[in-house]
Tab-separated table of C-alpha atoms and ligand atoms in Angstrom:
chain	number	residue	atom	x	y	z
A	1	MET	CA	158.200	-102.210	-34.202
A	2	ASP	CA	160.306	-103.959	-31.587
A	3	GLU	CA	159.827	-107.727	-32.043
A	4	LYS	CA	159.815	-108.359	-28.299
A	5	LEU	CA	157.145	-105.752	-27.721
A	6	LYS	CA	155.061	-107.289	-30.486
A	7	GLN	CA	155.323	-110.722	-28.899
A	8	VAL	CA	154.370	-109.328	-25.499
A	9	GLU	CA	151.390	-107.442	-26.940
A	10	GLN	CA	150.102	-110.594	-28.603
A	11	THR	CA	150.458	-112.660	-25.450
A	12	LEU	CA	148.784	-110.040	-23.275
A	13	ALA	CA	145.908	-109.696	-25.741
A	14	LYS	CA	145.447	-113.475	-25.813
A	15	TYR	CA	145.155	-113.666	-22.032
A	16	GLY	CA	143.323	-110.384	-21.398
A	17	GLN	CA	146.261	-108.848	-19.482
A	18	GLU	CA	146.779	-105.724	-21.636
A	19	GLN	CA	146.714	-103.498	-18.543
A	20	LEU	CA	150.392	-104.409	-18.049
A	21	LEU	CA	151.197	-102.293	-21.094
A	22	ASP	CA	150.052	-99.187	-19.217
A	23	GLU	CA	153.054	-99.600	-16.949
A	24	TYR	CA	155.324	-100.222	-19.938
A	25	ASN	CA	154.110	-97.016	-21.556
A	26	ARG	CA	154.746	-95.031	-18.367
A	27	LEU	CA	158.401	-96.097	-18.261
A	28	THR	CA	160.854	-93.764	-20.002
A	29	ASP	CA	164.207	-95.487	-19.499
A	30	LYS	CA	165.019	-97.856	-22.389
A	31	LYS	CA	166.642	-100.500	-20.176
A	32	GLU	CA	163.771	-100.421	-17.688
A	33	LYS	CA	161.330	-100.889	-20.552
A	34	GLN	CA	163.261	-103.916	-21.831
A	35	ASP	CA	163.549	-105.418	-18.325
A	36	PHE	CA	159.825	-104.990	-17.860
A	37	LEU	CA	159.104	-106.822	-21.125
A	38	ASP	CA	161.511	-109.596	-20.088
A	39	SER	CA	159.722	-109.995	-16.762
A	40	ILE	CA	156.405	-110.320	-18.596
A	41	LEU	CA	157.866	-113.033	-20.787
A	42	THR	CA	158.794	-115.150	-17.749
A	43	ILE	CA	155.123	-115.393	-16.707
A	44	ASP	CA	153.253	-118.604	-17.450
A	45	PHE	CA	149.989	-116.933	-18.530
A	46	ASN	CA	148.215	-120.201	-19.083
A	47	GLN	CA	148.947	-121.220	-15.499
A	48	VAL	CA	147.752	-117.813	-14.264
A	49	LYS	CA	144.515	-118.246	-16.200
A	50	ILE	CA	143.920	-121.704	-14.728
A	51	LEU	CA	144.716	-120.484	-11.200
A	52	TYR	CA	142.206	-117.682	-11.540
A	53	GLU	CA	139.518	-119.961	-12.962
A	54	ASN	CA	140.084	-122.448	-10.145
A	55	SER	CA	139.775	-119.664	-7.581
A	56	LYS	CA	136.035	-119.768	-8.235
A	57	GLU	CA	135.751	-123.477	-7.427
A	58	LYS	CA	134.737	-124.635	-3.995
A	59	PRO	CA	137.162	-127.086	-2.334
A	60	SER	CA	135.991	-130.652	-2.683
A	61	PHE	CA	136.854	-131.679	0.865
A	62	MET	CA	133.394	-133.056	1.589
A	63	ASP	CA	133.672	-135.461	-1.350
A	64	SER	CA	136.791	-137.044	0.135
A	65	LYS	CA	136.764	-140.013	2.436
A	66	ILE	CA	138.527	-138.893	5.611
A	67	GLU	CA	139.755	-141.445	8.160
A	68	PRO	CA	142.109	-141.360	11.135
A	69	ILE	CA	145.726	-142.366	10.555
A	70	ASP	CA	148.014	-144.487	12.742
A	71	TYR	CA	150.837	-142.915	14.641
A	72	THR	CA	153.629	-143.990	16.987
A	73	ASP	CA	154.026	-142.205	20.292
A	74	LYS	CA	157.767	-141.727	20.805
A	75	SER	CA	157.387	-141.604	24.583
A	76	LYS	CA	155.516	-144.926	24.626
A	77	LEU	CA	157.999	-146.968	22.624
A	78	SER	CA	159.352	-149.998	24.484
A	79	LYS	CA	163.055	-149.808	25.308
A	80	GLU	CA	163.767	-152.430	22.621
A	81	GLU	CA	161.837	-150.576	19.944
A	82	TYR	CA	163.418	-147.258	20.879
A	83	GLU	CA	166.936	-148.686	20.795
A	84	LYS	CA	166.262	-150.466	17.515
A	85	TYR	CA	165.040	-147.312	15.746
A	86	LYS	CA	167.791	-145.228	17.278
A	87	ALA	CA	170.503	-147.620	16.102
A	88	ILE	CA	169.137	-147.693	12.543
A	89	GLY	CA	168.913	-143.897	12.413
A	90	GLU	CA	172.298	-143.298	13.996
A	91	LYS	CA	173.969	-145.528	11.457
A	92	LYS	CA	172.425	-143.516	8.613
A	93	ILE	CA	173.417	-140.207	10.190
A	94	LYS	CA	177.002	-141.297	10.834
A	95	GLU	CA	177.282	-142.559	7.276
A	96	GLY	CA	176.399	-139.033	6.087
A	97	LYS	CA	173.049	-140.044	4.612
A	98	LEU	CA	171.021	-137.227	6.197
A	99	ALA	CA	170.578	-133.678	4.923
A	100	VAL	CA	168.541	-130.893	6.489
A	101	VAL	CA	166.430	-128.336	4.641
A	102	THR	CA	165.123	-125.215	6.357
A	103	MET	CA	162.274	-123.446	4.667
A	104	ALA	CA	162.894	-119.752	5.169
A	105	GLY	CA	161.104	-118.320	2.160
A	106	GLY	CA	157.986	-117.134	3.996
A	107	GLN	CA	157.100	-113.471	4.378
A	108	GLY	CA	156.618	-113.639	8.143
A	109	THR	CA	153.860	-111.039	7.908
A	110	ARG	CA	152.349	-111.890	11.281
A	111	LEU	CA	155.638	-111.393	13.130
A	112	GLY	CA	156.176	-108.080	11.366
A	113	HIS	CA	160.000	-108.182	11.557
A	114	SER	CA	161.572	-106.134	8.775
A	115	GLY	CA	164.208	-108.699	7.707
A	116	PRO	CA	164.028	-112.439	7.029
A	117	LYS	CA	162.381	-114.235	9.970
A	118	GLY	CA	165.568	-116.182	10.729
A	119	THR	CA	167.413	-112.932	11.467
A	120	TYR	CA	164.988	-112.098	14.281
A	121	ASP	CA	166.594	-111.674	17.726
A	122	LEU	CA	164.574	-113.932	20.017
A	123	GLY	CA	165.277	-111.691	23.002
A	124	LEU	CA	167.488	-114.083	24.965
A	125	ASP	CA	170.332	-112.656	27.062
A	126	THR	CA	172.682	-113.909	24.349
A	127	HIS	CA	170.674	-112.040	21.659
A	128	LYS	CA	170.777	-115.080	19.450
A	129	SER	CA	168.827	-114.864	16.233
A	130	ILE	CA	166.565	-117.687	15.133
A	131	PHE	CA	169.174	-118.685	12.535
A	132	GLU	CA	171.852	-118.893	15.221
A	133	ILE	CA	169.620	-121.075	17.388
A	134	LEU	CA	169.005	-123.434	14.468
A	135	THR	CA	172.724	-123.522	13.715
A	136	ASP	CA	173.485	-124.386	17.373
A	137	THR	CA	171.219	-127.423	17.087
A	138	LEU	CA	172.907	-128.581	13.899
A	139	ASN	CA	176.380	-127.930	15.274
A	140	GLU	CA	175.567	-130.085	18.295
A	141	ALA	CA	174.438	-132.935	16.042
A	142	ARG	CA	177.526	-132.541	13.871
A	143	LYS	CA	179.724	-132.951	16.920
A	144	LYS	CA	177.668	-135.773	18.418
A	145	TYR	CA	177.725	-137.883	15.251
A	146	GLU	CA	181.119	-136.658	14.022
A	147	VAL	CA	179.780	-136.007	10.566
A	148	ASP	CA	179.137	-132.974	8.394
A	149	ILE	CA	175.427	-132.579	7.798
A	150	PRO	CA	174.620	-130.721	4.567
A	151	TRP	CA	172.209	-127.879	5.284
A	152	TYR	CA	170.073	-126.334	2.557
A	153	ILE	CA	168.223	-123.107	3.245
A	154	MET	CA	165.281	-122.189	1.061
A	155	THR	CA	164.886	-118.442	0.645
A	156	SER	CA	162.633	-116.346	-1.541
A	157	GLU	CA	163.479	-113.889	-4.293
A	158	GLU	CA	162.865	-111.104	-1.759
A	159	ASN	CA	164.845	-112.398	1.201
A	160	ASN	CA	167.668	-114.374	-0.427
A	161	LYS	CA	170.237	-111.577	-0.379
A	162	PRO	CA	169.726	-110.453	3.241
A	163	THR	CA	169.695	-114.098	4.373
A	164	VAL	CA	172.976	-114.976	2.682
A	165	GLU	CA	174.553	-111.731	3.912
A	166	PHE	CA	173.427	-112.429	7.472
A	167	PHE	CA	175.136	-115.821	7.471
A	168	LYS	CA	178.307	-114.360	5.952
A	169	GLN	CA	178.397	-111.512	8.477
A	170	HIS	CA	178.249	-114.062	11.296
A	171	ASN	CA	180.672	-116.545	9.760
A	172	PHE	CA	177.883	-119.050	9.457
A	173	PHE	CA	177.748	-119.226	13.262
A	174	GLY	CA	180.598	-121.713	13.193
A	175	TYR	CA	178.914	-124.120	10.782
A	176	PRO	CA	181.188	-125.187	7.917
A	177	GLU	CA	180.343	-122.859	5.044
A	178	LYS	CA	180.896	-125.649	2.529
A	179	CYS	CA	177.975	-127.519	4.099
A	180	VAL	CA	175.475	-124.671	3.650
A	181	THR	CA	173.610	-124.135	0.376
A	182	PHE	CA	171.004	-121.452	-0.256
A	183	PHE	CA	168.364	-121.850	-2.896
A	184	LYS	CA	165.345	-119.829	-3.933
A	185	GLN	CA	161.732	-120.836	-4.045
A	186	GLY	CA	159.428	-120.022	-6.919
A	187	LYS	CA	156.998	-117.133	-7.183
A	188	LEU	CA	153.685	-116.418	-8.829
A	189	PRO	CA	151.937	-113.211	-9.859
A	190	MET	CA	149.244	-111.795	-7.608
A	191	LEU	CA	145.864	-111.107	-9.200
A	192	SER	CA	143.076	-108.616	-8.693
A	193	THR	CA	139.599	-110.018	-8.079
A	194	ASP	CA	138.922	-109.768	-11.810
A	195	GLY	CA	141.977	-111.867	-12.623
A	196	LYS	CA	144.332	-109.076	-13.705
A	197	ILE	CA	148.036	-109.321	-12.870
A	198	LEU	CA	149.001	-106.456	-10.545
A	199	ILE	CA	151.928	-104.050	-10.669
A	200	ASP	CA	153.787	-103.526	-7.397
A	201	GLU	CA	154.803	-100.245	-5.799
A	202	ASN	CA	158.163	-100.356	-7.617
A	203	GLY	CA	156.558	-100.689	-11.021
A	204	LYS	CA	157.382	-104.399	-11.308
A	205	ILE	CA	155.068	-107.372	-11.744
A	206	LYS	CA	153.559	-108.005	-8.299
A	207	GLU	CA	154.697	-111.490	-7.326
A	208	ALA	CA	154.588	-113.562	-4.172
A	209	ALA	CA	156.340	-116.748	-3.033
A	210	ASP	CA	154.471	-119.829	-4.215
A	211	GLY	CA	154.130	-121.448	-0.776
A	212	HIS	CA	156.175	-124.100	1.029
A	213	GLY	CA	154.855	-126.778	-1.333
A	214	GLY	CA	156.986	-125.118	-4.000
A	215	ILE	CA	160.034	-126.563	-2.267
A	216	PHE	CA	160.187	-129.768	-4.277
A	217	GLN	CA	160.210	-128.118	-7.699
A	218	SER	CA	162.645	-125.473	-6.448
A	219	MET	CA	164.976	-128.205	-5.211
A	220	LEU	CA	164.879	-129.764	-8.653
A	221	ARG	CA	165.257	-126.464	-10.541
A	222	ASP	CA	168.142	-125.171	-8.424
A	223	GLY	CA	170.097	-128.437	-8.544
A	224	VAL	CA	169.569	-129.281	-4.864
A	225	ILE	CA	168.297	-132.797	-5.579
A	226	TYR	CA	171.226	-133.397	-7.878
A	227	ASP	CA	173.635	-132.128	-5.224
A	228	MET	CA	172.067	-134.331	-2.545
A	229	LYS	CA	172.319	-137.392	-4.745
A	230	ALA	CA	175.928	-136.600	-5.555
A	231	ARG	CA	176.605	-136.516	-1.803
A	232	GLY	CA	174.872	-139.873	-1.281
A	233	ILE	CA	171.991	-138.415	0.761
A	234	GLU	CA	169.110	-140.822	1.472
A	235	TRP	CA	166.989	-138.943	4.019
A	236	VAL	CA	166.091	-135.271	4.094
A	237	PHE	CA	164.556	-133.524	7.064
A	238	ILE	CA	162.463	-130.554	5.920
A	239	GLY	CA	161.302	-128.058	8.521
A	240	GLY	CA	160.222	-124.460	8.891
A	241	VAL	CA	162.560	-121.699	10.014
A	242	ASP	CA	160.409	-120.565	12.897
A	243	ASN	CA	160.455	-123.411	15.425
A	244	VAL	CA	163.296	-122.737	17.840
A	245	LEU	CA	163.039	-126.222	19.376
A	246	VAL	CA	163.120	-128.103	16.069
A	247	LYS	CA	165.081	-131.406	16.189
A	248	PRO	CA	166.088	-131.946	12.584
A	249	VAL	CA	168.632	-134.678	13.317
A	250	ASP	CA	166.441	-137.335	14.866
A	251	ALA	CA	167.804	-140.873	14.707
A	252	VAL	CA	164.569	-142.396	16.060
A	253	LEU	CA	162.478	-140.772	13.314
A	254	ILE	CA	164.817	-142.081	10.614
A	255	GLY	CA	164.822	-145.547	12.228
A	256	LEU	CA	161.030	-145.586	12.403
A	257	ALA	CA	160.707	-144.645	8.708
A	258	GLU	CA	163.277	-147.248	7.691
A	259	ASP	CA	161.680	-149.932	9.830
A	260	LYS	CA	158.202	-149.194	8.488
A	261	ASN	CA	159.635	-149.165	4.991
A	262	VAL	CA	157.994	-145.845	4.120
A	263	LEU	CA	159.348	-142.986	2.019
A	264	ALA	CA	158.332	-140.196	4.391
A	265	ALA	CA	157.634	-139.478	8.032
A	266	GLY	CA	156.203	-136.610	10.001
A	267	LYS	CA	156.335	-135.526	13.617
A	268	SER	CA	153.059	-134.726	15.319
A	269	LEU	CA	151.911	-133.152	18.559
A	270	VAL	CA	148.733	-134.092	20.292
A	271	LYS	CA	146.225	-131.300	19.760
A	272	ALA	CA	145.910	-129.035	22.784
A	273	ASN	CA	142.088	-129.078	22.433
A	274	PRO	CA	139.626	-130.086	19.704
A	275	GLN	CA	139.264	-126.502	18.490
A	276	GLU	CA	142.984	-125.714	18.294
A	277	LYS	CA	143.707	-124.038	14.950
A	278	VAL	CA	146.158	-126.565	13.549
A	279	GLY	CA	146.143	-128.958	10.623
A	280	VAL	CA	145.918	-132.629	11.603
A	281	PHE	CA	147.191	-135.805	9.987
A	282	CYS	CA	144.556	-138.086	8.493
A	283	LYS	CA	143.922	-140.442	5.598
A	284	ARG	CA	142.155	-138.893	2.628
A	285	ASN	CA	140.802	-141.384	0.136
A	286	GLY	CA	143.155	-143.945	1.655
A	287	LYS	CA	146.295	-141.802	1.328
A	288	PRO	CA	148.176	-139.920	4.040
A	289	SER	CA	147.143	-136.292	4.228
A	290	VAL	CA	146.574	-133.278	6.455
A	291	ILE	CA	143.186	-131.645	7.042
A	292	GLU	CA	143.428	-127.969	7.686
A	293	TYR	CA	141.568	-126.487	10.632
A	294	SER	CA	139.436	-124.494	8.247
A	295	GLU	CA	138.288	-127.712	6.548
A	296	ILE	CA	137.367	-129.874	9.521
A	297	THR	CA	133.883	-129.648	11.017
A	298	PRO	CA	133.606	-129.010	14.803
A	299	GLU	CA	131.921	-132.428	15.181
A	300	MET	CA	134.753	-134.241	13.425
A	301	ALA	CA	137.347	-132.273	15.369
A	302	ALA	CA	135.782	-133.463	18.632
A	303	GLU	CA	135.293	-137.160	17.650
A	304	THR	CA	137.069	-139.601	19.944
A	305	ASN	CA	138.098	-143.241	19.559
A	306	GLU	CA	137.635	-146.204	21.928
A	307	ASN	CA	140.582	-144.970	24.050
A	308	GLY	CA	138.974	-141.574	24.488
A	309	GLU	CA	141.609	-139.905	22.305
A	310	LEU	CA	140.743	-137.451	19.546
A	311	LYS	CA	140.408	-139.339	16.256
A	312	TYR	CA	141.977	-136.398	14.463
A	313	GLY	CA	144.332	-135.292	17.181
A	314	GLU	CA	147.805	-135.487	15.636
A	315	SER	CA	148.748	-132.005	14.559
A	316	HIS	CA	151.160	-131.409	11.728
A	317	ILE	CA	154.051	-129.175	12.798
A	318	LEU	CA	155.973	-128.911	9.535
A	319	CYS	CA	158.676	-131.304	10.757
A	320	ASN	CA	158.944	-133.945	8.094
A	321	LEU	CA	161.427	-136.453	6.811
A	322	PHE	CA	161.490	-137.470	3.160
A	323	ASN	CA	163.442	-140.137	1.392
A	324	ILE	CA	165.341	-138.698	-1.572
A	325	LYS	CA	163.292	-141.013	-3.834
A	326	ALA	CA	160.079	-139.380	-2.605
A	327	ILE	CA	161.528	-135.903	-3.169
A	328	GLU	CA	162.490	-136.810	-6.719
A	329	LYS	CA	159.023	-138.140	-7.426
A	330	ILE	CA	157.185	-135.178	-5.883
A	331	SER	CA	159.416	-132.669	-7.658
A	332	GLN	CA	157.996	-133.932	-10.958
A	333	MET	CA	154.406	-133.333	-9.839
A	334	ASN	CA	152.249	-130.243	-9.719
A	335	LEU	CA	150.810	-129.804	-6.244
A	336	PRO	CA	147.478	-127.994	-6.053
A	337	TYR	CA	147.457	-124.279	-5.335
A	338	HIS	CA	145.449	-122.805	-2.483
A	339	ILE	CA	144.133	-119.293	-2.716
A	340	ALA	CA	144.684	-116.653	-0.091
A	341	PHE	CA	142.909	-113.309	-0.277
A	342	LYS	CA	145.416	-110.687	0.863
A	343	LYS	CA	145.875	-106.961	1.236
A	344	ALA	CA	148.302	-105.944	-1.497
A	345	LYS	CA	149.540	-102.480	-2.474
A	346	TYR	CA	149.611	-101.931	-6.198
A	347	ILE	CA	149.845	-99.315	-8.938
A	348	ASP	CA	146.554	-98.858	-10.757
A	349	ASN	CA	146.090	-98.367	-14.488
A	350	ASN	CA	146.511	-94.603	-14.092
A	351	GLY	CA	149.844	-94.987	-12.339
A	352	ASN	CA	148.520	-94.222	-8.833
A	353	LEU	CA	149.605	-96.227	-5.793
A	354	VAL	CA	146.668	-97.939	-4.106
A	355	VAL	CA	147.062	-98.942	-0.452
A	356	PRO	CA	144.027	-101.089	0.380
A	357	ASP	CA	142.609	-101.321	3.883
A	358	LYS	CA	141.019	-104.698	3.220
A	359	PRO	CA	142.001	-107.779	1.187
A	360	ASN	CA	141.983	-107.048	-2.537
A	361	ALA	CA	144.252	-109.579	-4.224
A	362	TYR	CA	144.646	-113.306	-4.752
A	363	LYS	CA	147.857	-115.021	-3.771
A	364	PHE	CA	148.495	-118.640	-4.770
A	365	GLU	CA	150.379	-121.057	-2.587
A	366	SER	CA	151.000	-124.777	-2.618
A	367	PHE	CA	151.409	-126.605	0.686
A	368	LEU	CA	154.127	-129.110	1.452
A	369	PHE	CA	151.713	-131.534	3.071
A	370	ASP	CA	149.697	-131.916	-0.134
A	371	ALA	CA	152.662	-133.998	-1.269
A	372	PHE	CA	151.781	-136.721	1.255
A	373	GLU	CA	148.866	-137.877	-0.874
A	374	SER	CA	151.272	-139.029	-3.554
A	375	LEU	CA	152.788	-141.498	-1.090
A	376	ASP	CA	151.272	-144.822	-0.090
A	377	ASP	CA	152.081	-144.433	3.549
A	378	LEU	CA	153.627	-142.106	6.078
A	379	ALA	CA	155.182	-142.877	9.469
A	380	ILE	CA	153.898	-140.434	12.065
A	381	MET	CA	155.755	-139.991	15.314
A	382	ARG	CA	154.097	-138.131	18.166
A	383	VAL	CA	156.599	-136.034	20.080
A	384	LYS	CA	156.322	-133.754	23.097
A	385	ARG	CA	155.400	-130.114	22.673
A	386	GLU	CA	157.783	-128.916	25.392
A	387	GLU	CA	160.675	-130.755	23.720
A	388	GLU	CA	160.161	-130.021	20.058
A	389	PHE	CA	157.822	-127.136	19.357
A	390	ALA	CA	158.350	-123.472	20.071
A	391	PRO	CA	157.006	-121.564	17.076
A	392	VAL	CA	157.550	-117.874	16.416
A	393	LYS	CA	154.552	-116.789	14.358
A	394	ASN	CA	152.837	-113.758	15.880
A	395	ALA	CA	154.292	-110.535	17.254
A	396	GLU	CA	152.360	-111.033	20.516
A	397	GLY	CA	150.208	-113.593	22.331
A	398	VAL	CA	150.192	-117.249	21.265
A	399	ASP	CA	153.169	-118.568	19.310
A	400	SER	CA	155.044	-115.329	19.761
A	401	PRO	CA	158.689	-114.555	20.615
A	402	GLU	CA	157.619	-114.413	24.268
A	403	THR	CA	156.119	-117.918	24.337
A	404	ALA	CA	158.935	-119.367	22.198
A	405	ARG	CA	161.570	-117.791	24.452
A	406	LYS	CA	160.004	-119.363	27.530
A	407	LEU	CA	159.767	-122.807	25.910
A	408	TYR	CA	163.355	-122.520	24.696
A	409	LEU	CA	164.696	-121.478	28.110
A	410	ASP	CA	162.678	-124.128	29.986
A	411	PHE	CA	163.903	-126.843	27.648
A	412	HIS	CA	167.545	-125.810	27.913
A	413	GLU	CA	167.317	-125.442	31.688
A	414	LYS	CA	166.009	-129.010	31.928
A	415	ASN	CA	168.553	-130.438	29.528
A	416	LYS	CA	171.688	-128.715	30.811
B	1	LIG	P1	153.992	-119.815	7.547
B	1	LIG	O1	152.843	-120.450	6.902
B	1	LIG	O2	153.968	-119.677	9.012
B	1	LIG	O3	154.228	-118.411	6.850
B	1	LIG	O4	155.277	-120.611	7.095
B	1	LIG	P2	155.240	-117.240	7.156
B	1	LIG	O5	155.507	-116.607	5.846
B	1	LIG	O6	156.459	-117.664	7.911
B	1	LIG	O7	154.443	-116.243	8.071
B	1	LIG	P3	153.121	-115.372	7.807
B	1	LIG	O8	152.017	-116.351	7.554
B	1	LIG	O9	153.393	-114.476	6.628
B	1	LIG	O10	152.986	-114.624	9.083
B	1	LIG	C1	155.707	-121.779	7.696
B	1	LIG	C2	157.128	-122.040	7.244
B	1	LIG	O11	157.166	-122.203	5.826
B	1	LIG	C3	158.061	-121.267	5.253
B	1	LIG	C4	158.191	-120.144	6.258
B	1	LIG	O12	159.418	-119.466	6.088
B	1	LIG	C5	158.095	-120.906	7.567
B	1	LIG	O13	159.325	-121.494	7.888
B	1	LIG	N1	157.511	-120.804	3.967
B	1	LIG	C6	156.218	-120.395	3.895
B	1	LIG	C7	158.328	-120.764	2.888
B	1	LIG	O14	159.527	-121.125	2.978
B	1	LIG	N2	157.820	-120.315	1.718
B	1	LIG	C8	156.537	-119.901	1.585
B	1	LIG	O15	156.145	-119.492	0.475
B	1	LIG	C9	155.710	-119.956	2.701
């Protein structure tokens, strides 16, 4: 008997995942059979087992000590403070110490666009895609500071090829190609409610991106950290792909982090109202953290301080700055996985495609902000919504192309 098959059979039996052999037995092509066995051998079954077991545990949020966290309001800085931070940050930028990472590995399910989210045409007269808008911002900074800013774009297994092709087709929108690096984030199998690994509609192991928290390990695995160090990078701005007003090259943010002697910083927006569905910065057991909107009680969300401001009012907008030392440290850690219950098409044990009409499968994701708890402190800078935040999340309504387009046009009209 084929040695590889024997090894796979033993592993599957050990972890109770023998159903995967049904798919193997259905395949007739020799190469396809071998590829399928190889894909099984890349799975960390022990990790899958632990993830499934943990899916039964309730989150321990209530056992944590949650406190408000300090922040700096950019618009309330004195002229001296502002100029001081700006000068520190500008020096770093001009010396080529800043790199930018765009996380573009998400599925963008809510937007429902068929390609990678960055390729979405925002509907401006110019028909610029989100990627072009982001490139414009970086090109402006490159010209302003007369320095090449290395740009790393995190993709997923699924969207890497179309993303790279899109940039090539458009000549990188005028950004120097040598400054752009694509890398791929990790993935994890999706499980049925009884912990079985699913087969996707193409007869492959059903896998999904492992969440934006996977960025640190992916940066290590794909040599991005090494590359940054070789280029002398000290600060790395990490942001999502879907904010068309993102300001990744922010001298004041770098200056604030340097001045406070911290290894990471995050931009925040004041919450629109206590019930707004956003995660907020806080301290958890004395460490910087983010509480998700699903975790916070309505009473806590509405608590105010002596100035009448919400105690937990600084929302996290996925605009963060990390020192390379922090990235190195976090890349060695395992961030916790959060479970999402999703609708997922799959091939059942009889070889039939199942298209569920309600959630049926577990997906595991780590979140970037869980990394904050490994740091002693975090500088938080409150910025203005109309200047820095125009997310494209949903096809319609709030945070949709329509709202982002308006914010984008208003901002550019004001700052002509
Ligand atoms: P979201 O949480 O908004 O997810 O990601 P999404 O995939 O874009 O959209 P939905 O939820 O499926 O509709 C916030 C940012 O993090 C990136 C996304 O590309 C986006 O820039 N992200 C998210 C990743 O890079 N990888 C992931 O696994 C998840």
